[in-house]
PDB file of C-alpha atoms in Angstrom:
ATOM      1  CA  UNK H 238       5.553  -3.255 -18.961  1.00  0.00           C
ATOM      2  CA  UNK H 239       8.340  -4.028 -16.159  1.00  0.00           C
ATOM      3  CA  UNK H 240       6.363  -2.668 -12.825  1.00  0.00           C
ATOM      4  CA  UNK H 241       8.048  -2.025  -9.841  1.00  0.00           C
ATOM      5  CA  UNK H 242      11.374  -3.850  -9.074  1.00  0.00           C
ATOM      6  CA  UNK H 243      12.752  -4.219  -5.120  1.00  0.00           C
ATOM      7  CA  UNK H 244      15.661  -6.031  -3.991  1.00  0.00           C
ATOM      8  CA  UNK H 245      16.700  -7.718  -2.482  1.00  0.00           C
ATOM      9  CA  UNK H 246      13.543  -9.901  -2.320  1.00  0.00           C
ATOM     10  CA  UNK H 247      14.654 -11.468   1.338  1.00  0.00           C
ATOM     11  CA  UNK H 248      17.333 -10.189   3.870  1.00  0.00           C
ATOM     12  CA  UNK H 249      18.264 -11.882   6.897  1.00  0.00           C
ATOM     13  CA  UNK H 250      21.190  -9.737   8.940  1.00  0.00           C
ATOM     14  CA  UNK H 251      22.300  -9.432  12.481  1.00  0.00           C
ATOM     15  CA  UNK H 252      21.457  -6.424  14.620  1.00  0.00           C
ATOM     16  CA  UNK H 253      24.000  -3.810  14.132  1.00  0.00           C
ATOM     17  CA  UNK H 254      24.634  -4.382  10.363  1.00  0.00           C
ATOM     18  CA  UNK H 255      23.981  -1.835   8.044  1.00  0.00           C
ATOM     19  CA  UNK H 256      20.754  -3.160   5.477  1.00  0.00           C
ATOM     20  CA  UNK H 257      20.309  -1.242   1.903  1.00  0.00           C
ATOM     21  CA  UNK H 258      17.117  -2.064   0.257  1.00  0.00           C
ATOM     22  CA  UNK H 259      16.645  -0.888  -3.465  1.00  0.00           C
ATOM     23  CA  UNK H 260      14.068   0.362  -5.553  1.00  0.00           C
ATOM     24  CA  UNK H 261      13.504   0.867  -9.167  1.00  0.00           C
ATOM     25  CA  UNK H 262      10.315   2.585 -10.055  1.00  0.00           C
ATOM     26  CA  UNK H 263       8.112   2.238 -13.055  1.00  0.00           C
ATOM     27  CA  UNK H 264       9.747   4.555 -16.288  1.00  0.00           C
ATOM     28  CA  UNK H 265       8.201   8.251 -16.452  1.00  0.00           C
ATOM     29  CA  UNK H 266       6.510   8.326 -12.541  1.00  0.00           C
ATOM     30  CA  UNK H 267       7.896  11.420 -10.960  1.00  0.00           C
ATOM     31  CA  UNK H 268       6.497   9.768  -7.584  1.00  0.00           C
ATOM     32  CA  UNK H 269       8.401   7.275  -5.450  1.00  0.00           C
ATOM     33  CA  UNK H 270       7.149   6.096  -1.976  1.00  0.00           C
ATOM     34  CA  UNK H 271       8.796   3.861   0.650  1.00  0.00           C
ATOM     35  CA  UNK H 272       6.375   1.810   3.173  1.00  0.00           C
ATOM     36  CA  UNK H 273       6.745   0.000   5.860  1.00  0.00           C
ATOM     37  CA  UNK H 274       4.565  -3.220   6.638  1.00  0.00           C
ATOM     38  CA  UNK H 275       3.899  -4.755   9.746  1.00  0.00           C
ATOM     39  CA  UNK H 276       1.353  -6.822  11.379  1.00  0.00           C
ATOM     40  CA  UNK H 277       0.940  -4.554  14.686  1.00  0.00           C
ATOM     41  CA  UNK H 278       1.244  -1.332  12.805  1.00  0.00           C
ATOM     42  CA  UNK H 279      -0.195  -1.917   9.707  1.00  0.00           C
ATOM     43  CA  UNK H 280       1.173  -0.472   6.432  1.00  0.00           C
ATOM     44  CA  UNK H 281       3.252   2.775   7.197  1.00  0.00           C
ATOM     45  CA  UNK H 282       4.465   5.891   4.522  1.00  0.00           C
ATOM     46  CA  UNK H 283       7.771   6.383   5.464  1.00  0.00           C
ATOM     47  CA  UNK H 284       8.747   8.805   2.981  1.00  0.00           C
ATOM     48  CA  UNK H 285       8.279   9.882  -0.409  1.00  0.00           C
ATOM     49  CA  UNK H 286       9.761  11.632  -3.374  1.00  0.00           C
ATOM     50  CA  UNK H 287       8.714  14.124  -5.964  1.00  0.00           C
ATOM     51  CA  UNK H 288      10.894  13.876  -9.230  1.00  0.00           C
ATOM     52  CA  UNK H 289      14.236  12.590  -7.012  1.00  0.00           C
ATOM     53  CA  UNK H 290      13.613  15.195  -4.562  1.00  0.00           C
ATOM     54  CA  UNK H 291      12.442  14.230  -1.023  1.00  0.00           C
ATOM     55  CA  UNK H 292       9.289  15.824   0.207  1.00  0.00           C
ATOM     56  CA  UNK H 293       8.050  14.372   3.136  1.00  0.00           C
ATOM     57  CA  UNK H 294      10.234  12.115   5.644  1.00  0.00           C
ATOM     58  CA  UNK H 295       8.005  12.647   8.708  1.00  0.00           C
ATOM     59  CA  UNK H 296       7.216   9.089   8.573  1.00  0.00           C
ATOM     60  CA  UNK H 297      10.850   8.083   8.902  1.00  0.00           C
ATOM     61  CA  UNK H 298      11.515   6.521  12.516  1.00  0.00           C
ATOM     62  CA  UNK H 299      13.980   7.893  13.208  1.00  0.00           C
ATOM     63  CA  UNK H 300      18.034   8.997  12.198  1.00  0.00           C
ATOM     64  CA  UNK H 301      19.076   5.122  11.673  1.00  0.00           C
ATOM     65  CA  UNK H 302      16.527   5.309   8.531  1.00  0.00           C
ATOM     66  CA  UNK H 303      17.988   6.988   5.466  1.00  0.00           C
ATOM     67  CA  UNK H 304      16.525   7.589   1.884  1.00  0.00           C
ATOM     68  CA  UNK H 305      17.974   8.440  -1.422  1.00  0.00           C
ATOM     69  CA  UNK H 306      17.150   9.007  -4.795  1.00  0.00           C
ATOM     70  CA  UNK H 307      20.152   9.691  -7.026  1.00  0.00           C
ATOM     71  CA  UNK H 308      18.477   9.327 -10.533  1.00  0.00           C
ATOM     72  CA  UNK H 309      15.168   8.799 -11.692  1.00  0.00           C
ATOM     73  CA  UNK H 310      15.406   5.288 -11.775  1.00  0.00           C
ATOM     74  CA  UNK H 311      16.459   4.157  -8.466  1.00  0.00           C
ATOM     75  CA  UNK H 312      16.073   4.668  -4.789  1.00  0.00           C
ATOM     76  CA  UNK H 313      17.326   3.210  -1.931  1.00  0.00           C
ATOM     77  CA  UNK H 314      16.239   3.091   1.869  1.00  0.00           C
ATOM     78  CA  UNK H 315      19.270   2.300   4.585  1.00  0.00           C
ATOM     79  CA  UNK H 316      19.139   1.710   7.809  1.00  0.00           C
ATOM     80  CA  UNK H 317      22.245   1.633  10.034  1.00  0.00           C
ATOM     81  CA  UNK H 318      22.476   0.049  12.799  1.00  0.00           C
ATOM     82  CA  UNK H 319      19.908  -2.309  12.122  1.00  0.00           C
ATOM     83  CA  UNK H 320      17.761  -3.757  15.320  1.00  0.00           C
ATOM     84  CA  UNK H 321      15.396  -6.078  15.513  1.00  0.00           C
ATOM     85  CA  UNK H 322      12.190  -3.876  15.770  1.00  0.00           C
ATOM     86  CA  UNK H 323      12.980  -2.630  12.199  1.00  0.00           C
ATOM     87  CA  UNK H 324      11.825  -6.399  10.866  1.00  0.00           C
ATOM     88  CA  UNK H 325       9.268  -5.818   8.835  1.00  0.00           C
ATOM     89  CA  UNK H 326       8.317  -6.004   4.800  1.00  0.00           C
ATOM     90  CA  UNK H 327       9.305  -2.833   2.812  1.00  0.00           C
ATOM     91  CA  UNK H 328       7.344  -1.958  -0.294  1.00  0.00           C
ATOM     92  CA  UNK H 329       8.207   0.891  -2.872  1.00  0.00           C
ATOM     93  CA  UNK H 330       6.157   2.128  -4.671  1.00  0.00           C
ATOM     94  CA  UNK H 331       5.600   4.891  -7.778  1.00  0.00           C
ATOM     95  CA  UNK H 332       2.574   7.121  -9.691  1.00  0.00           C
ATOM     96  CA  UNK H 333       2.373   9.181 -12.499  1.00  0.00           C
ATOM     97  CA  UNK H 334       2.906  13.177 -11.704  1.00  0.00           C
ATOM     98  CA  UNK H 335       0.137  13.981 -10.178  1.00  0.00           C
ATOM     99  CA  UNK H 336      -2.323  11.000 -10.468  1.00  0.00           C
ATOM    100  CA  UNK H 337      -2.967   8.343  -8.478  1.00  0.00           C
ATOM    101  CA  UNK H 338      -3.095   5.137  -7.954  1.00  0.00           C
ATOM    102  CA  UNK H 339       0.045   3.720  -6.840  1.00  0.00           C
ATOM    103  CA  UNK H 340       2.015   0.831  -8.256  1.00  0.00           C
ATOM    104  CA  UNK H 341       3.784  -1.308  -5.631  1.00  0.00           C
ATOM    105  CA  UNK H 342       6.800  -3.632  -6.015  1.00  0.00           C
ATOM    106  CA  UNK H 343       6.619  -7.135  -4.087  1.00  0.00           C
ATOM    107  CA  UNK H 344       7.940  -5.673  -0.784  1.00  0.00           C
ATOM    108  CA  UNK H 345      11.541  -6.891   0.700  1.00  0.00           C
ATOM    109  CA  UNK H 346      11.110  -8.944   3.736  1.00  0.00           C
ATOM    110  CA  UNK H 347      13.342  -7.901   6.296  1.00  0.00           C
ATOM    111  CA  UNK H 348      14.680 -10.359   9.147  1.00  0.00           C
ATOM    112  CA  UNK H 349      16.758  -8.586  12.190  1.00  0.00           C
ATOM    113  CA  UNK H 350      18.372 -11.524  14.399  1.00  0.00           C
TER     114      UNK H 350
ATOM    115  CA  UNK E 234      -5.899  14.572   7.853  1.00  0.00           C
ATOM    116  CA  UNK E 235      -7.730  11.926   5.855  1.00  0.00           C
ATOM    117  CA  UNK E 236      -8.755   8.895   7.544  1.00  0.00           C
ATOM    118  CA  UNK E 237     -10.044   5.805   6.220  1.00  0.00           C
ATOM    119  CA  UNK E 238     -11.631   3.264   8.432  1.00  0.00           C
ATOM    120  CA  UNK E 239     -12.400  -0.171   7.134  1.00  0.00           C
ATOM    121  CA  UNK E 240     -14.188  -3.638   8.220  1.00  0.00           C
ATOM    122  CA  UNK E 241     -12.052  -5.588  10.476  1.00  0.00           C
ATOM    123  CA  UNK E 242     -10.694  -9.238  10.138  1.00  0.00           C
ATOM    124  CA  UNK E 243     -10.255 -11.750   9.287  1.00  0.00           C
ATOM    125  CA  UNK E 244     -13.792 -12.792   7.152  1.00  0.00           C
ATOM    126  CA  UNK E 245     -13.925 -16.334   6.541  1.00  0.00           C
ATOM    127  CA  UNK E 246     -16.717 -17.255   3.258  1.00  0.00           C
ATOM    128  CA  UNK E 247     -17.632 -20.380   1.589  1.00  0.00           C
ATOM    129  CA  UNK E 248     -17.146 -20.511  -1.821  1.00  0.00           C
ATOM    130  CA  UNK E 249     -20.240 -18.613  -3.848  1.00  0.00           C
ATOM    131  CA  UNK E 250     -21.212 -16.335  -0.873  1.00  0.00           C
ATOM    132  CA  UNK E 251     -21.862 -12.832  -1.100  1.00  0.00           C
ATOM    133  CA  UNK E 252     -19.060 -10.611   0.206  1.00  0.00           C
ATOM    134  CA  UNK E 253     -18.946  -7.367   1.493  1.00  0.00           C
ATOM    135  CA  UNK E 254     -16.162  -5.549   3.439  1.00  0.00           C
ATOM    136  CA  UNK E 255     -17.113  -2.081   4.537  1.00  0.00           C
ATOM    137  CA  UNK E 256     -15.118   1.349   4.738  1.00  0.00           C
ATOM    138  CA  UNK E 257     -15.720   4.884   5.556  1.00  0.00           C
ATOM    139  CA  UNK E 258     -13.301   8.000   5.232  1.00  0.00           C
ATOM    140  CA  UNK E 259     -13.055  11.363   6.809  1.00  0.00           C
ATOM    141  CA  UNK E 260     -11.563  13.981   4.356  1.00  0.00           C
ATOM    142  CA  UNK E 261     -11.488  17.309   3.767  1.00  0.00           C
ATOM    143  CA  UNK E 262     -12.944  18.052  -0.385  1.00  0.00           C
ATOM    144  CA  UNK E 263     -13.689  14.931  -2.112  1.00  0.00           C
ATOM    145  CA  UNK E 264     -11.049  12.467  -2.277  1.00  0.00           C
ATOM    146  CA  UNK E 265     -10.182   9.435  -5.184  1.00  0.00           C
ATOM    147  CA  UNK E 266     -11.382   6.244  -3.909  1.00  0.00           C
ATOM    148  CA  UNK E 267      -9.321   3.294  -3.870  1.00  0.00           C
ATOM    149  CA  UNK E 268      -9.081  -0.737  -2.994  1.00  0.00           C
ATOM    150  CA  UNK E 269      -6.309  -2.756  -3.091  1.00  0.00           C
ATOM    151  CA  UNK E 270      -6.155  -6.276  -2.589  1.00  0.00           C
ATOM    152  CA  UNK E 271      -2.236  -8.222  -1.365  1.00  0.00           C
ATOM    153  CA  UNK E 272      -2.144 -11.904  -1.918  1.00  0.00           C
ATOM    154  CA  UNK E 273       0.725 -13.539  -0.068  1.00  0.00           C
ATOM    155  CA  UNK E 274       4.090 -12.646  -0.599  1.00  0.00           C
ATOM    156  CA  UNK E 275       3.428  -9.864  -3.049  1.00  0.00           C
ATOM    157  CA  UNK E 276       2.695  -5.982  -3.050  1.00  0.00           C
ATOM    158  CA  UNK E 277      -0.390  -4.429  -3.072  1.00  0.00           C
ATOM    159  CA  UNK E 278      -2.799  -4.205  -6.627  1.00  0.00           C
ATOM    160  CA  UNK E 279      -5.009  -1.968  -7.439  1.00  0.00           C
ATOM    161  CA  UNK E 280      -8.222  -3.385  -7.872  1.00  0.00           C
ATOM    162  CA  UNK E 281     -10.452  -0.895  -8.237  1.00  0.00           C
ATOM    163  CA  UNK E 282     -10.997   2.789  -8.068  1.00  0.00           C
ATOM    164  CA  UNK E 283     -13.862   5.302  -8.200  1.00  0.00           C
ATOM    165  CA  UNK E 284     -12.765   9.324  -8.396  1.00  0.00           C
ATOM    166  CA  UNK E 285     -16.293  11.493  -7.835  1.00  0.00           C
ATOM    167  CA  UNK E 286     -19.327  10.591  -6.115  1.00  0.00           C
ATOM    168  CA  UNK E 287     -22.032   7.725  -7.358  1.00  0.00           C
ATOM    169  CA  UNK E 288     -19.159   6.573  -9.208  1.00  0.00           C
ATOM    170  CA  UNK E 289     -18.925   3.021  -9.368  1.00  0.00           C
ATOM    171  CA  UNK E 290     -15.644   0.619  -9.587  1.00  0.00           C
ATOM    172  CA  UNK E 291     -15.726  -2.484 -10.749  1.00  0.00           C
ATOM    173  CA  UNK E 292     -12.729  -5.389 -11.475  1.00  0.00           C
ATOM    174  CA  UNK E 293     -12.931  -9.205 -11.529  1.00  0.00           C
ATOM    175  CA  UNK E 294     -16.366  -9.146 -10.477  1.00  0.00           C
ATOM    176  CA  UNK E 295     -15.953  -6.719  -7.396  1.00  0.00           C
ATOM    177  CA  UNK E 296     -17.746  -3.264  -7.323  1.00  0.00           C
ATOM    178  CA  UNK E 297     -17.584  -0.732  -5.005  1.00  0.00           C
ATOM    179  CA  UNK E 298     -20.007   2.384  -4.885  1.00  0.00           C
ATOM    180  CA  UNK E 299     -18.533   6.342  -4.375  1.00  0.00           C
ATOM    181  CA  UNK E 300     -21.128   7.451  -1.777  1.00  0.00           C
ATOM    182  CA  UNK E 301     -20.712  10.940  -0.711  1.00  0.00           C
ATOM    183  CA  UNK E 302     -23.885  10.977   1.752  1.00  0.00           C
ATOM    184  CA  UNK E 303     -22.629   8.396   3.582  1.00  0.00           C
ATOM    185  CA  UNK E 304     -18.697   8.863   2.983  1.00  0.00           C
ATOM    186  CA  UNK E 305     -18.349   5.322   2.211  1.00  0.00           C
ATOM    187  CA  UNK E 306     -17.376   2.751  -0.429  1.00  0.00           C
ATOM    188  CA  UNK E 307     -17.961  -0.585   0.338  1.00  0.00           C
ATOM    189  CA  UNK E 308     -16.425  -3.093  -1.407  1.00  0.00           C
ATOM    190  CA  UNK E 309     -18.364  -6.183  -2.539  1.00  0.00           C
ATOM    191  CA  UNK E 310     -18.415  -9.159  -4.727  1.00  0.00           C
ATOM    192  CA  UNK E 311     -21.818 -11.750  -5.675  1.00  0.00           C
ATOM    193  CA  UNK E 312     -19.518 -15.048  -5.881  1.00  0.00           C
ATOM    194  CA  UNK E 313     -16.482 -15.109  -4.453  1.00  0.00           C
ATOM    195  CA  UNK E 314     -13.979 -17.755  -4.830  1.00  0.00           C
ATOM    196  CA  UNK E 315     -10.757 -19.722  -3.073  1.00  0.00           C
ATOM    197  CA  UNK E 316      -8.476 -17.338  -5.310  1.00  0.00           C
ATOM    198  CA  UNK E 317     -10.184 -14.420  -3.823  1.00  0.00           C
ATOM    199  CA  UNK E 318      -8.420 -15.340  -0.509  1.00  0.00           C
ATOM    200  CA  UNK E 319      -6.294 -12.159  -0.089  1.00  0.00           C
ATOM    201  CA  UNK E 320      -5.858  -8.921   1.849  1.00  0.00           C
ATOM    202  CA  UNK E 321      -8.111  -6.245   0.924  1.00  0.00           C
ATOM    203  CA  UNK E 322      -6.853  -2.451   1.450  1.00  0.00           C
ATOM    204  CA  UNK E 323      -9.198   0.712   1.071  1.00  0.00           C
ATOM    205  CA  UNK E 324      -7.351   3.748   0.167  1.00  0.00           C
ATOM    206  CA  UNK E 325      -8.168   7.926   0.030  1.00  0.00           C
ATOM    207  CA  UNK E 326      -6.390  10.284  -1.882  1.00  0.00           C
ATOM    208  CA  UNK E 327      -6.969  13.838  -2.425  1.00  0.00           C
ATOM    209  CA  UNK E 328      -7.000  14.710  -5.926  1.00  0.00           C
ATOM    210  CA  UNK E 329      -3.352  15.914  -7.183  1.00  0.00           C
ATOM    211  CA  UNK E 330      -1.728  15.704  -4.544  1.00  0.00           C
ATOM    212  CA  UNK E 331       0.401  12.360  -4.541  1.00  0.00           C
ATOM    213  CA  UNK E 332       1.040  12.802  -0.755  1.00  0.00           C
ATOM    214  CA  UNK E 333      -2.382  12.313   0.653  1.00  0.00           C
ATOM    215  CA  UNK E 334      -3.177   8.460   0.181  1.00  0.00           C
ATOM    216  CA  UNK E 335      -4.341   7.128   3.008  1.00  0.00           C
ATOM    217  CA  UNK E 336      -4.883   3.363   3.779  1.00  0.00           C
ATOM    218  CA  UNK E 337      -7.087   1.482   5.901  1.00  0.00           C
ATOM    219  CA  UNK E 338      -5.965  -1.121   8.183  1.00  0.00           C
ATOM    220  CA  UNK E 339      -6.623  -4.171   5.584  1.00  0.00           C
ATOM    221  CA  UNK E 340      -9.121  -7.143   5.732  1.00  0.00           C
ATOM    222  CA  UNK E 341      -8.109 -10.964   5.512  1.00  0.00           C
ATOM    223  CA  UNK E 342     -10.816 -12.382   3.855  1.00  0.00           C
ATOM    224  CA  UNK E 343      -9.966 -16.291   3.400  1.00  0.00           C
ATOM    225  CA  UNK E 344     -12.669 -18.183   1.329  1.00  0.00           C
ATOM    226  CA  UNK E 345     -13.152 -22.112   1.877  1.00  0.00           C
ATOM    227  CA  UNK E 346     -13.858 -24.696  -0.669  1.00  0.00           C
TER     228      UNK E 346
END
């Protein structure tokens, strides 16, 4: 079974520029998450969705961080402008409706110069 | 909310020793159980997982005991190995409800030949 698929896999930018990271979750979970990893603030829920509907944001940032979820199959976290402080490895991850655990992709590592 | 407090960093074995890595949670009811492990460059696994009390996981030779007296579930292994040398997460989540998992800070534990 394909797990969790993030891309890009590596994304070096310059502050300022507008970075879209994508997600496609595992077929049939109705539960997407978006994390942020970093080694002063460990691993951080920055929001999550409920059958392409978003439920709980309150760990976005703040406005520069966006996240959608058009179709079942794909999400994508933006952030514009981009600054350094947001460089950091993003994970996505999905779950069954309902039941736990959580299946994580391999994370996009995110460089702000 | 939940809170999961676990073992800090980084644990440095030799190969064979006995390994242990402790954590404790606060909830409210009685929350699924959870640890992850990260090897470099990837996303968190699932390792193991233990959903009511005196339950007991166990994966690849790691176990890790549901206590409810003591709110913990320690996570250990009898041999461990040089592949073993990974980031270990423990993780809470309230039954049915997606939302509530909770992670612990993580534990590099880096085993030498």
């Amino acid at each position: 079974d394909a797990g969790v698929i993030q891309s890009p896999r590596h994304e070096v930018t310059e502050m300022g520029q507008e970075v879209t990271l994508r997600c496609k979750p595992i077929s049939g979970h109705d539960y997407l998450f978006w994390y942020r990893q970093t080694m002063m603030r460990g691993l951080e829920l920055l929001i999550y969705f409920n059958n392409n509907v978003p439920i709980d944001d309150s760990g976005m940032p703040e406005d520069r961080f966006s996240a959608k979820m058009p179709n079942a199959s794909f999400s994508t976290l933006k952030i514009q402008p981009s600054e350094p402080r947001d460089s950091a490895v993003y994970f996505c991850a999905s779950s069954p409706t309902g039941v736990q655990p959580q299946h994580f992709g391999d994370g996009t590592r995110l460089s702000i110069l | 909310g939940d809170s999961v407090t676990q073992m800090e960093g980084p644990v440095t074995l030799s190969e064979e020793a006995f390994l242990t890595i402790n954590c404790t949670y606060t909830a409210t009811g009685y929350p699924s159980l959870f640890w992850y492990v990260q090897y470099p460059g990837e996303g968190l696994q699932l390792l193991l997982k233990a959903t009511k009390a005196d339950d007991k996981g166990s994966n690849k030779g790691f176990e890790a005991t549901y206590r409810k007296e003591t709110t913990s579930f320690h996570l250990e292994k009898g041999s461990v190995q040089v592949s073993d040398s990974a980031v270990y997460f423990c993780g809470a989540g309230s039954s049915g409800s997606a939302r509530q998992l909770t992670f612990g800070s993580g534990t590099q534990l880096t085993v030498l030949p």
